[in-house]
Each structure stands twice: as structure tokens, then as C-alpha cells.
CSV table of C-alpha atoms and ligand atoms in Angstrom, one decimal:
chain,number,residue,atom,x,y,z
A,1,MET,CA,18.8,-28.9,-1.5
A,2,SER,CA,21.6,-31.3,-0.9
A,3,ASP,CA,22.6,-30.8,3.0
A,4,SER,CA,26.1,-31.2,1.8
A,5,CYS,CA,26.3,-28.8,-1.1
A,6,ILE,CA,28.0,-25.3,-0.5
A,7,PHE,CA,25.6,-23.7,-2.9
A,8,CYS,CA,22.7,-25.3,-1.8
A,9,LYS,CA,23.6,-23.2,1.6
A,10,THR,CA,24.8,-20.5,-0.2
A,11,ALA,CA,21.2,-19.9,-2.6
A,12,ASN,CA,18.8,-21.1,0.3
A,13,GLY,CA,20.2,-18.6,2.9
A,14,GLN,CA,21.8,-20.8,5.5
A,15,ILE,CA,25.6,-19.2,5.0
A,16,PRO,CA,24.9,-15.6,5.3
A,17,SER,CA,25.7,-14.0,1.5
A,18,ASP,CA,25.5,-10.3,0.0
A,19,PHE,CA,23.7,-11.7,-3.2
A,20,VAL,CA,23.9,-9.1,-5.8
A,21,TYR,CA,21.0,-10.2,-7.1
A,22,GLU,CA,18.1,-12.2,-6.5
A,23,THR,CA,15.1,-13.4,-8.5
A,24,LYS,CA,12.5,-16.6,-7.2
A,25,ARG,CA,14.2,-19.3,-9.0
A,26,VAL,CA,18.1,-17.6,-8.7
A,27,VAL,CA,20.9,-15.9,-7.3
A,28,VAL,CA,23.8,-14.3,-7.8
A,29,PHE,CA,26.6,-13.4,-5.4
A,30,LYS,CA,30.4,-12.7,-5.6
A,31,ASP,CA,33.3,-15.8,-5.9
A,32,ILE,CA,34.6,-16.3,-3.0
A,33,ASN,CA,38.5,-16.6,-4.7
A,34,PRO,CA,38.0,-14.1,-7.6
A,35,GLN,CA,39.8,-14.6,-11.0
A,36,ALA,CA,38.9,-11.0,-12.0
A,37,PRO,CA,38.6,-7.9,-10.3
A,38,THR,CA,34.6,-8.4,-10.2
A,39,HIS,CA,33.8,-11.8,-10.3
A,40,LEU,CA,30.3,-13.3,-10.1
A,41,LEU,CA,27.9,-16.3,-9.8
A,42,VAL,CA,24.7,-16.2,-11.2
A,43,VAL,CA,23.4,-20.0,-9.4
A,44,PRO,CA,19.6,-21.5,-9.3
A,45,LYS,CA,17.8,-22.2,-5.9
A,46,GLU,CA,17.6,-25.8,-6.4
A,47,HIS,CA,20.4,-28.0,-6.3
A,48,ILE,CA,21.0,-29.3,-9.9
A,49,GLU,CA,24.6,-31.1,-10.3
A,50,THR,CA,25.7,-29.6,-14.2
A,51,LEU,CA,24.4,-28.3,-16.9
A,52,ASN,CA,23.3,-31.5,-19.0
A,53,ASP,CA,20.6,-31.9,-15.9
A,54,LEU,CA,19.3,-28.8,-16.9
A,55,ASN,CA,16.1,-29.2,-18.4
A,56,ASP,CA,13.3,-26.5,-17.2
A,57,LYS,CA,13.6,-24.0,-19.7
A,58,ASP,CA,11.8,-21.5,-17.4
A,59,LEU,CA,14.7,-21.4,-15.2
A,60,THR,CA,17.5,-21.8,-18.1
A,61,ALA,CA,15.8,-18.0,-18.9
A,62,GLU,CA,15.6,-16.5,-15.4
A,63,LEU,CA,19.0,-17.5,-14.7
A,64,PHE,CA,20.4,-15.9,-18.3
A,65,GLU,CA,17.9,-13.0,-16.6
A,66,ALA,CA,19.6,-12.7,-13.4
A,67,LEU,CA,23.1,-12.9,-14.8
A,68,LYS,CA,21.9,-10.0,-17.2
A,69,ALA,CA,20.3,-8.0,-14.8
A,70,ALA,CA,23.1,-8.2,-12.2
A,71,VAL,CA,25.8,-6.7,-14.6
A,72,LYS,CA,23.4,-4.3,-15.9
A,73,LYS,CA,23.0,-3.2,-11.9
A,74,LEU,CA,26.4,-3.4,-11.3
A,75,GLY,CA,27.2,-0.7,-14.7
A,76,ILE,CA,29.2,-3.4,-16.6
A,77,SER,CA,28.7,-3.7,-20.2
A,78,GLU,CA,32.3,-6.4,-21.0
A,79,TYR,CA,32.4,-9.4,-19.4
A,80,ARG,CA,33.8,-13.3,-19.6
A,81,THR,CA,31.0,-16.2,-18.8
A,82,VAL,CA,32.2,-19.4,-17.8
A,83,ILE,CA,30.2,-22.3,-17.4
A,84,ASN,CA,32.2,-25.2,-16.2
A,85,THR,CA,30.7,-28.8,-16.7
A,86,GLY,CA,32.4,-31.8,-15.2
A,87,LYS,CA,35.7,-33.1,-13.6
A,88,GLY,CA,37.6,-32.9,-16.9
A,89,ALA,CA,35.6,-29.1,-17.5
A,90,GLY,CA,36.9,-27.5,-14.5
A,91,GLN,CA,34.0,-28.2,-12.2
A,92,GLU,CA,34.8,-28.1,-8.8
A,93,VAL,CA,31.2,-27.5,-7.2
A,94,PHE,CA,28.8,-29.7,-8.3
A,95,HIS,CA,26.4,-27.5,-8.1
A,96,LEU,CA,25.5,-25.2,-11.6
A,97,HIS,CA,26.9,-22.3,-11.9
A,98,ILE,CA,27.8,-19.7,-14.3
A,99,HIS,CA,30.7,-18.1,-13.8
A,100,VAL,CA,30.9,-13.9,-14.5
A,101,MET,CA,34.3,-11.8,-15.1
A,102,ALA,CA,34.9,-8.6,-15.9
A,103,GLY,CA,37.4,-5.8,-15.1
A,104,ARG,CA,41.0,-6.8,-16.4
A,105,SER,CA,41.6,-7.9,-20.0
A,106,PHE,CA,40.8,-12.2,-21.0
A,107,SER,CA,42.6,-14.3,-23.6
A,108,TRP,CA,40.7,-16.2,-26.1
A,109,PRO,CA,40.7,-19.6,-26.4
A,110,ALA,CA,40.7,-20.1,-22.6
A,111,GLY,CA,43.1,-21.6,-20.8
B,1,5GP,P1,34.2,-24.2,-11.0
B,1,5GP,O1,35.2,-24.7,-10.9
B,1,5GP,O2,33.2,-25.1,-9.7
B,1,5GP,O3,33.0,-23.7,-12.2
B,1,5GP,O4,33.7,-23.3,-9.7
B,1,5GP,C1,33.6,-23.0,-8.4
B,1,5GP,C2,33.6,-21.6,-8.2
B,1,5GP,O5,33.1,-21.7,-7.3
B,1,5GP,C3,35.1,-21.7,-7.6
B,1,5GP,O6,35.8,-20.4,-8.5
B,1,5GP,C4,35.5,-21.1,-6.7
B,1,5GP,O7,36.1,-19.8,-6.1
B,1,5GP,C5,34.0,-20.6,-6.3
B,1,5GP,N1,33.8,-21.2,-4.2
B,1,5GP,C6,34.3,-22.1,-3.7
B,1,5GP,N2,33.2,-22.7,-2.7
B,1,5GP,C7,32.3,-21.4,-2.6
B,1,5GP,C8,31.6,-20.8,-1.5
B,1,5GP,O8,32.1,-21.2,-0.3
B,1,5GP,N3,31.2,-19.2,-1.7
B,1,5GP,C9,31.4,-18.4,-2.7
B,1,5GP,N4,30.9,-17.5,-3.0
B,1,5GP,N5,32.6,-19.2,-4.1
B,1,5GP,C10,33.1,-20.3,-3.5
B,2,ZN,ZN1,23.6,-27.8,-4.6
């Protein structure tokens, strides 16, 4: 847990937030600045800065299982997932998160 990290505070309940889905080690909540009608963030409760720092196979599985359970709960079967890793790739919050966006069409390649 990092005292200065907004996602640590959100994931651990210090900042009130409605979780779409929660497991022992993962939370799923809505992005504050949605880029699609549905825009979720799948976030580990522990502070892991980037995907490069994720070295726990159980947690890796739990992140993707939570993602799948969250979209299933919302009745969504078509969605875009994004993990920005590093400043140059667009990462602004340095606490690992998987973006899940749905409800509009998406172009490829991503910008
Ligand atoms: P990144 O650019 O790091 O991949 O994405 C960070 C995301 O976190 C952005 O989509 C931004 O809107 C979202 N975000 C930033 N601060 C907060 C917050 O306090 N609460 C929530 N729910 N989302 C946030
Ligand atoms: Zn954090």
C-alpha cells in the first residue's frame, strides 16, 4: 500500500467507490473519466506499479478472472482491453490496471 497512490486508496476503501466486482486480491471499478459508455478498471489491491512488475501467477490469473466475471455480470461480451505500460505508452497512474471499454465501436490499430 502506497500512501500517495490513488488506486491503493480506492482499492482498499480509503476513497469511497462503488466496486463493480471484487475478489480477495482484485477490485473492478468505473473509470472517473470514461472513454466509452462502459469503462472499467481492473486493479490489484496491492501496489504493483506496472505490468513489468507483476510476478505472481496467481494474481495474474485472478486479475483476468475478475475481468471476465465483471463483464459477465454486466452482460457485456464485446469489449476492448488495454494495459498502458510506462509513460511512453500512455500510463498516467503507476498502479497496475487493465482498462475494459465497451458500448461503442473501436478502431484498430489503437492510437
Ligand atoms: P492510464 O493512463 O494510467 O492507463 O489510465 C489511468 C486511468 O485512471 C485514466 O483512464 C483515468 O481517467 C483514471 N483515473 C485517474 N484517477 C482516477 C480516480 O481517482 N478514480 C478513478 N475511478 N479513475 C481514475
Ligand atoms: Zn497503488
